[in-house]
Tab-separated table of N, CA and C in Angstrom:
chain	number	residue	atom	x	y	z
M	1	MET	N	-16.403	-2.643	6.823
M	1	MET	CA	-16.076	-1.630	5.820
M	1	MET	C	-15.929	-2.664	4.326
M	2	THR	N	-16.806	-2.338	3.340
M	2	THR	CA	-16.572	-2.558	2.349
M	2	THR	C	-15.492	-2.476	1.595
M	3	PRO	N	-14.811	-3.479	0.400
M	3	PRO	CA	-13.843	-3.289	-0.145
M	3	PRO	C	-13.738	-1.832	-0.904
M	4	GLY	N	-14.676	-1.448	-1.388
M	4	GLY	CA	-14.995	-0.365	-2.115
M	4	GLY	C	-14.597	0.673	-1.215
M	5	ALA	N	-15.362	0.841	-0.167
M	5	ALA	CA	-15.234	1.721	0.851
M	5	ALA	C	-13.366	2.089	1.311
M	6	ALA	N	-12.687	0.444	1.569
M	6	ALA	CA	-11.245	0.568	1.975
M	6	ALA	C	-10.812	1.208	0.941
M	7	VAL	N	-10.691	0.963	-0.380
M	7	VAL	CA	-9.856	1.797	-1.277
M	7	VAL	C	-9.974	3.403	-1.395
M	8	LEU	N	-11.339	3.886	-1.113
M	8	LEU	CA	-11.734	5.071	-1.070
M	8	LEU	C	-10.535	5.521	-0.246
M	9	HIS	N	-10.824	5.192	1.003
M	9	HIS	CA	-9.972	5.327	2.299
M	9	HIS	C	-8.642	5.478	1.877
M	10	LEU	N	-7.929	4.385	1.088
M	10	LEU	CA	-6.590	4.353	0.882
M	10	LEU	C	-6.293	5.873	-0.112
M	11	LEU	N	-6.929	5.607	-1.079
M	11	LEU	CA	-6.810	6.535	-1.954
M	11	LEU	C	-6.767	8.209	-1.302
M	12	ASN	N	-7.739	8.410	-0.578
M	12	ASN	CA	-7.839	9.444	0.226
M	12	ASN	C	-6.400	9.922	1.324
M	13	PHE	N	-5.879	8.743	1.906
M	13	PHE	CA	-4.736	9.004	2.779
M	13	PHE	C	-3.881	9.167	1.778
M	14	ALA	N	-3.200	8.857	0.633
M	14	ALA	CA	-2.269	8.782	-0.631
M	14	ALA	C	-2.609	10.031	-1.236
M	15	ALA	N	-3.710	10.898	-1.116
M	15	ALA	CA	-4.214	11.968	-1.919
M	15	ALA	C	-3.154	13.344	-1.633
M	16	PRO	N	-3.040	13.791	-0.247
M	16	PRO	CA	-1.988	14.789	-0.033
M	16	PRO	C	-0.476	14.400	-0.465
M	17	ALA	N	-0.018	13.076	-0.336
M	17	ALA	CA	1.390	12.660	-0.931
M	17	ALA	C	1.451	12.929	-2.566
M	18	ALA	N	0.227	12.568	-3.221
M	18	ALA	CA	0.320	13.080	-4.627
M	18	ALA	C	0.286	14.497	-4.890
M	19	TRP	N	-0.389	15.598	-4.485
M	19	TRP	CA	-0.452	16.586	-4.370
M	19	TRP	C	0.576	17.431	-3.872
M	20	MET	N	1.439	16.788	-3.002
M	20	MET	CA	2.644	17.319	-2.779
M	20	MET	C	3.876	17.232	-3.836
M	21	ALA	N	3.580	16.122	-3.905
M	21	ALA	CA	4.798	15.853	-4.911
M	21	ALA	C	4.488	16.519	-6.567
M	22	LEU	N	3.733	16.688	-6.889
M	22	LEU	CA	3.383	17.856	-7.839
M	22	LEU	C	3.621	18.997	-7.294
M	23	ALA	N	3.182	19.634	-6.560
M	23	ALA	CA	3.166	20.923	-6.110
M	23	ALA	C	5.059	21.222	-5.637
M	24	MET	N	5.433	20.359	-5.390
M	24	MET	CA	6.947	20.581	-4.697
M	24	MET	C	7.726	20.635	-6.126
M	25	GLY	N	7.380	19.936	-7.136
M	25	GLY	CA	7.717	19.723	-8.715
M	25	GLY	C	7.570	21.133	-8.886
M	26	LEU	N	6.604	21.996	-9.096
M	26	LEU	CA	6.590	23.310	-9.829
M	26	LEU	C	7.037	23.993	-8.700
M	27	ALA	N	7.152	24.315	-7.443
M	27	ALA	CA	8.012	24.671	-6.597
M	27	ALA	C	9.346	24.927	-6.394
M	28	GLY	N	9.793	23.752	-7.127
M	28	GLY	CA	11.243	23.599	-7.385
M	28	GLY	C	11.751	24.424	-8.001
M	29	ARG	N	11.176	24.188	-9.647
M	29	ARG	CA	11.161	24.780	-10.403
M	29	ARG	C	11.370	26.478	-10.334
M	30	ILE	N	10.433	27.324	-9.712
M	30	ILE	CA	10.398	28.668	-9.032
M	30	ILE	C	11.474	29.095	-8.331
M	31	VAL	N	12.105	27.916	-7.368
M	31	VAL	CA	13.177	28.520	-6.163
M	31	VAL	C	14.419	28.376	-7.009
M	32	PHE	N	14.378	26.894	-7.868
M	32	PHE	CA	15.688	26.508	-8.077
M	32	PHE	C	15.916	26.847	-9.579
M	33	GLY	N	15.033	27.347	-10.521
M	33	GLY	CA	15.096	27.515	-11.537
M	33	GLY	C	14.983	25.881	-12.507
M	34	SER	N	14.767	26.285	-14.116
M	34	SER	CA	14.895	24.737	-14.464
M	34	SER	C	16.006	24.254	-15.151
M	35	GLY	N	17.080	24.588	-14.375
M	35	GLY	CA	18.445	23.640	-14.736
M	35	GLY	C	18.427	22.318	-14.961
M	36	LYS	N	19.674	21.802	-15.642
M	36	LYS	CA	19.692	20.743	-15.483
M	36	LYS	C	19.439	19.350	-14.561
M	37	ARG	N	18.728	18.331	-14.569
M	37	ARG	CA	18.283	17.347	-13.800
M	37	ARG	C	19.096	16.158	-14.369
M	38	GLY	N	19.056	15.090	-13.267
M	38	GLY	CA	19.732	13.555	-13.988
M	38	GLY	C	18.232	13.086	-14.336
M	39	MET	N	17.227	12.810	-13.639
M	39	MET	CA	15.974	12.502	-14.108
M	39	MET	C	14.844	13.508	-14.384
M	40	GLY	N	14.058	12.667	-15.236
M	40	GLY	CA	12.945	13.461	-15.787
M	40	GLY	C	11.772	13.953	-14.739
M	41	TRP	N	10.681	14.553	-15.003
M	41	TRP	CA	9.658	15.146	-14.250
M	41	TRP	C	8.985	14.116	-13.624
M	42	ILE	N	8.242	13.410	-14.845
M	42	ILE	CA	7.253	11.988	-14.245
M	42	ILE	C	8.203	11.332	-12.861
M	43	CYS	N	9.458	10.637	-12.965
M	43	CYS	CA	10.266	10.185	-12.755
M	43	CYS	C	10.494	10.705	-10.763
M	44	THR	N	10.893	11.796	-11.057
M	44	THR	CA	10.890	13.184	-9.735
M	44	THR	C	9.806	12.843	-8.817
M	45	SER	N	8.736	12.994	-9.548
M	45	SER	CA	7.234	13.081	-8.952
M	45	SER	C	6.670	11.811	-7.994
M	46	PHE	N	7.259	10.600	-8.750
M	46	PHE	CA	7.075	9.388	-8.123
M	46	PHE	C	7.828	8.919	-6.936
M	47	VAL	N	9.283	9.590	-7.283
M	47	VAL	CA	10.394	9.573	-6.337
M	47	VAL	C	9.361	10.489	-5.057
M	48	ARG	N	9.063	11.820	-5.162
M	48	ARG	CA	8.531	12.398	-4.099
M	48	ARG	C	7.566	12.087	-3.495
M	49	PHE	N	6.497	11.761	-4.421
M	49	PHE	CA	5.306	10.801	-4.007
M	49	PHE	C	5.521	9.451	-2.668
M	50	GLY	N	6.352	8.617	-3.532
M	50	GLY	CA	7.297	7.661	-2.379
M	50	GLY	C	7.684	8.093	-1.091
M	51	VAL	N	8.402	9.255	-0.949
M	51	VAL	CA	8.785	9.881	0.354
M	51	VAL	C	7.866	10.344	1.118
M	52	VAL	N	6.830	11.183	0.372
M	52	VAL	CA	5.792	12.184	1.344
M	52	VAL	C	5.147	10.946	1.812
M	53	LEU	N	4.775	9.708	1.217
M	53	LEU	CA	3.632	8.897	1.572
M	53	LEU	C	4.362	7.916	2.592
M	54	ALA	N	5.565	7.580	2.550
M	54	ALA	CA	6.347	7.073	3.489
M	54	ALA	C	6.210	7.466	4.787
M	55	ALA	N	6.230	9.278	4.570
M	55	ALA	CA	6.432	9.831	5.887
M	55	ALA	C	5.010	9.891	6.709
M	56	LEU	N	3.909	10.111	5.597
M	56	LEU	CA	2.652	10.164	6.001
M	56	LEU	C	2.473	8.646	6.707
M	57	LEU	N	2.783	7.768	6.546
M	57	LEU	CA	2.643	6.511	6.980
M	57	LEU	C	3.410	6.131	8.437
M	58	GLY	N	4.596	6.734	8.132
M	58	GLY	CA	5.250	6.655	9.491
M	58	GLY	C	4.825	7.216	10.421
M	59	SER	N	4.370	8.741	10.276
M	59	SER	CA	3.483	9.318	10.947
M	59	SER	C	2.779	8.751	12.056
M	60	ALA	N	1.574	8.050	10.963
M	60	ALA	CA	0.320	7.342	11.060
M	60	ALA	C	0.723	6.618	12.040
M	61	TRP	N	1.847	5.600	11.876
M	61	TRP	CA	2.074	4.453	12.571
M	61	TRP	C	2.475	5.023	14.149
M	62	VAL	N	3.389	5.763	14.249
M	62	VAL	CA	4.452	6.417	15.407
M	62	VAL	C	3.341	7.443	16.014
M	63	LEU	N	2.527	8.122	15.612
M	63	LEU	CA	1.455	8.968	16.532
M	63	LEU	C	0.214	8.044	16.475
M	64	GLY	N	-0.078	6.960	16.177
M	64	GLY	CA	-1.187	6.181	16.063
M	64	GLY	C	-2.316	6.875	15.480
M	65	ALA	N	-2.494	8.124	14.453
M	65	ALA	CA	-3.547	8.318	14.019
M	65	ALA	C	-2.961	9.148	12.913
M	66	ASP	N	-3.915	9.161	11.637
M	66	ASP	CA	-3.094	10.018	10.512
M	66	ASP	C	-3.665	11.745	10.715
M	67	GLY	N	-3.410	12.368	9.917
M	67	GLY	CA	-3.977	14.047	9.899
M	67	GLY	C	-3.529	14.538	10.983
M	68	ARG	N	-2.796	14.046	11.746
M	68	ARG	CA	-2.201	14.948	12.767
M	68	ARG	C	-0.839	16.172	12.323
M	69	MET	N	-1.304	17.088	13.179
M	69	MET	CA	0.048	18.545	12.940
M	69	MET	C	1.476	17.789	12.367
M	70	LEU	N	1.987	17.153	13.430
M	70	LEU	CA	3.567	16.899	13.558
M	70	LEU	C	3.545	15.947	12.299
M	71	GLY	N	2.723	14.719	11.677
M	71	GLY	CA	2.608	14.224	10.682
M	71	GLY	C	2.473	15.363	9.470
M	72	TRP	N	1.681	16.026	9.339
M	72	TRP	CA	2.095	16.894	8.238
M	72	TRP	C	3.160	17.694	7.821
M	73	ALA	N	3.728	18.048	9.301
M	73	ALA	CA	4.930	18.656	9.221
M	73	ALA	C	6.134	17.837	8.748
M	74	ALA	N	5.693	16.685	9.297
M	74	ALA	CA	7.278	15.479	8.902
M	74	ALA	C	7.051	15.466	7.030
M	75	ALA	N	5.952	15.036	6.787
M	75	ALA	CA	5.890	15.129	5.235
M	75	ALA	C	6.184	16.347	4.335
M	76	ALA	N	6.067	17.343	4.997
M	76	ALA	CA	6.150	19.074	4.043
M	76	ALA	C	8.303	18.964	4.371
M	77	VAL	N	8.612	18.477	5.326
M	77	VAL	CA	9.807	18.298	5.560
M	77	VAL	C	10.567	17.557	4.668
M	78	ALA	N	9.713	16.303	4.222
M	78	ALA	CA	9.998	15.262	3.646
M	78	ALA	C	10.327	15.535	2.259
M	79	ALA	N	8.987	16.318	1.714
M	79	ALA	CA	9.036	16.821	0.489
M	79	ALA	C	10.277	17.569	0.025
M	80	ALA	N	10.195	18.919	1.072
M	80	ALA	CA	11.259	19.521	0.894
M	80	ALA	C	12.699	19.272	0.644
M	81	THR	N	12.870	18.229	1.454
M	81	THR	CA	14.207	17.947	1.461
M	81	THR	C	14.531	16.893	0.391
M	82	THR	N	13.765	16.175	0.031
M	82	THR	CA	13.399	15.635	-1.104
M	82	THR	C	13.863	16.320	-3.082
M	83	GLU	N	13.077	17.570	-2.908
M	83	GLU	CA	13.067	18.485	-3.730
M	83	GLU	C	14.601	18.908	-4.106
M	84	TRP	N	15.138	19.226	-2.968
M	84	TRP	CA	16.429	19.854	-2.534
M	84	TRP	C	17.759	18.752	-3.171
M	85	VAL	N	17.365	17.604	-2.651
M	85	VAL	CA	18.173	16.711	-3.280
M	85	VAL	C	18.226	16.331	-4.420
M	86	LEU	N	17.176	16.194	-4.967
M	86	LEU	CA	16.408	15.779	-6.501
M	86	LEU	C	17.284	16.938	-7.342
M	87	ARG	N	17.372	18.450	-6.638
M	87	ARG	CA	17.629	19.518	-7.333
M	87	ARG	C	19.193	19.906	-7.456
M	88	ARG	N	19.809	18.911	-6.309
M	88	ARG	CA	21.345	18.870	-6.136
M	88	ARG	C	21.195	20.644	-5.429
M	89	GLY	N	20.313	21.099	-4.401
M	89	GLY	CA	20.434	22.371	-4.174
M	89	GLY	C	21.879	22.644	-2.860
M	90	TRP	N	22.586	21.538	-2.984
M	90	TRP	CA	23.732	22.317	-2.254
M	90	TRP	C	25.034	22.839	-3.117
M	91	ARG	N	24.709	22.564	-4.499
M	91	ARG	CA	26.058	22.897	-5.579
M	91	ARG	C	25.491	24.417	-5.495
């Protein structure tokens, strides 16, 4: 595998995490409203990106392959839980 192909594989692995980070930010505004938050939109997007990427990496490590449904479910639950915590949904 060439270095360019390796970079493309890594970018394609991280693309769903980036998409979910942005989509959950928009969905959070719809569900929770645009109330006051502690961090800005860009900072929370990076937090969500990191959590979802960690969930995808963990599922790939545990399951032995990426793209399995259990891995996608773990990423969705991680993204939703992170959004709930960032928006202080328990209040």
